[in-house]
Structures are given as C-alpha cells and as structure tokens.
Amino acid sequence: MPWYNGDYPPSYKNQPEYLREKAVEIANEVLKDSHDEGIAIATGLKKARQYFEEHPDEKPDKEV
C-alpha cells in the first residue's frame, strides 16, 4: 500500500518532517519494484538519511 498525504509508516512517526517526507517518497518507489512493505520502509528511511548527508543544503536549518 503506497503512502501519501501525511500517511506514513508508524516507524517514521518520530522522524523529522523533512526526513519523513523524503523517506515516504523513496519507500513508494521501492514498493513499486519490490512489493514488500518491510523492505520499502527500511530502504526509504536509510536512503533518505543518506540523501540528507550528501545534500546538507537541502536539510532545513530548523524544524517548524
């Protein structure tokens, strides 16, 4: 089941909003290929963290 409009996996609950949004975007793409929610959720979060490590300028200075 893809996630959208503020709907996200429970394991993303305590993540900052910017990270959660990117993780959901990535997880939805992984889900299209793998059809495995567990893999999609874990991969989405891992890849989102990597993305912001590689692109710190896109990370908000302060969470609103």
C-alpha positions as a LaTeX table, in Angstrom:
\begin{tabular}{lrrr}
\hline
Residue & $x$ (\AA) & $y$ (\AA) & $z$ (\AA) \\
\hline
Met1 & 0.00 & 0.00 & 0.00 \\
Pro2 & 1.61 & 3.29 & $-1.03$ \\
Trp3 & 1.78 & 6.15 & 1.46 \\
Tyr4 & 0.62 & 9.70 & 0.66 \\
Asn5 & $-0.94$ & 12.90 & 2.06 \\
Gly6 & 0.57 & 12.67 & 5.52 \\
Asp7 & 0.04 & 8.92 & 5.72 \\
Tyr8 & 3.29 & 7.18 & 6.59 \\
Pro9 & 4.54 & 4.01 & 8.25 \\
Pro10 & 4.39 & 4.06 & 12.07 \\
Ser11 & 8.17 & 3.61 & 12.27 \\
Tyr12 & 8.55 & 7.05 & 10.65 \\
Lys13 & 6.49 & 8.74 & 13.39 \\
Asn14 & 9.38 & 10.23 & 15.36 \\
Gln15 & 11.43 & 11.31 & 12.36 \\
Pro16 & 11.71 & 15.00 & 11.42 \\
Glu17 & 9.12 & 16.01 & 8.83 \\
Tyr18 & 11.67 & 16.70 & 6.06 \\
Leu19 & 13.22 & 13.24 & 6.55 \\
Arg20 & 9.85 & 11.52 & 6.79 \\
Glu21 & 8.65 & 13.11 & 3.52 \\
Lys22 & 11.78 & 12.04 & 1.64 \\
Ala23 & 11.62 & 8.54 & 3.15 \\
Val24 & 7.99 & 8.13 & 2.06 \\
Glu25 & 8.89 & 9.28 & $-1.46$ \\
Ile26 & 11.69 & 6.72 & $-1.67$ \\
Ala27 & 9.68 & 3.96 & 0.01 \\
Asn28 & 6.85 & 4.38 & $-2.51$ \\
Glu29 & 9.32 & 3.93 & $-5.38$ \\
Val30 & 10.83 & 0.83 & $-3.75$ \\
Leu31 & 7.34 & $-0.55$ & $-3.14$ \\
Lys32 & 6.57 & $-0.32$ & $-6.87$ \\
Asp33 & 9.53 & $-2.59$ & $-7.60$ \\
Ser34 & 9.66 & $-4.97$ & $-4.64$ \\
His35 & 6.02 & $-5.16$ & $-3.48$ \\
Asp36 & 7.41 & $-5.75$ & 0.04 \\
Glu37 & 6.39 & $-3.09$ & 2.56 \\
Gly38 & 9.07 & $-4.07$ & 5.09 \\
Ile39 & 11.87 & $-3.64$ & 2.58 \\
Ala40 & 10.33 & $-0.41$ & 1.25 \\
Ile41 & 10.04 & 1.11 & 4.74 \\
Ala42 & 13.59 & 0.24 & 5.79 \\
Thr43 & 15.11 & 1.27 & 2.46 \\
Gly44 & 13.17 & 4.53 & 2.39 \\
Leu45 & 14.46 & 5.64 & 5.77 \\
Lys46 & 18.03 & 4.53 & 5.11 \\
Lys47 & 18.20 & 6.21 & 1.70 \\
Ala48 & 16.55 & 9.41 & 3.00 \\
Arg49 & 19.20 & 9.68 & 5.71 \\
Gln50 & 21.93 & 9.13 & 3.12 \\
Tyr51 & 20.36 & 11.73 & 0.84 \\
Phe52 & 20.47 & 14.44 & 3.51 \\
Glu53 & 24.03 & 13.51 & 4.48 \\
Glu54 & 25.03 & 14.03 & 0.85 \\
His55 & 22.83 & 17.14 & 0.38 \\
Pro56 & 23.01 & 19.05 & 3.69 \\
Asp57 & 21.97 & 22.26 & 1.94 \\
Glu58 & 18.50 & 20.77 & 1.38 \\
Lys59 & 18.02 & 19.98 & 5.04 \\
Pro60 & 16.05 & 22.71 & 6.86 \\
Asp61 & 18.04 & 24.58 & 9.50 \\
Lys62 & 15.22 & 24.34 & 11.97 \\
Glu63 & 12.20 & 22.04 & 12.15 \\
Val64 & 8.96 & 24.03 & 12.12 \\
\hline
\end{tabular}
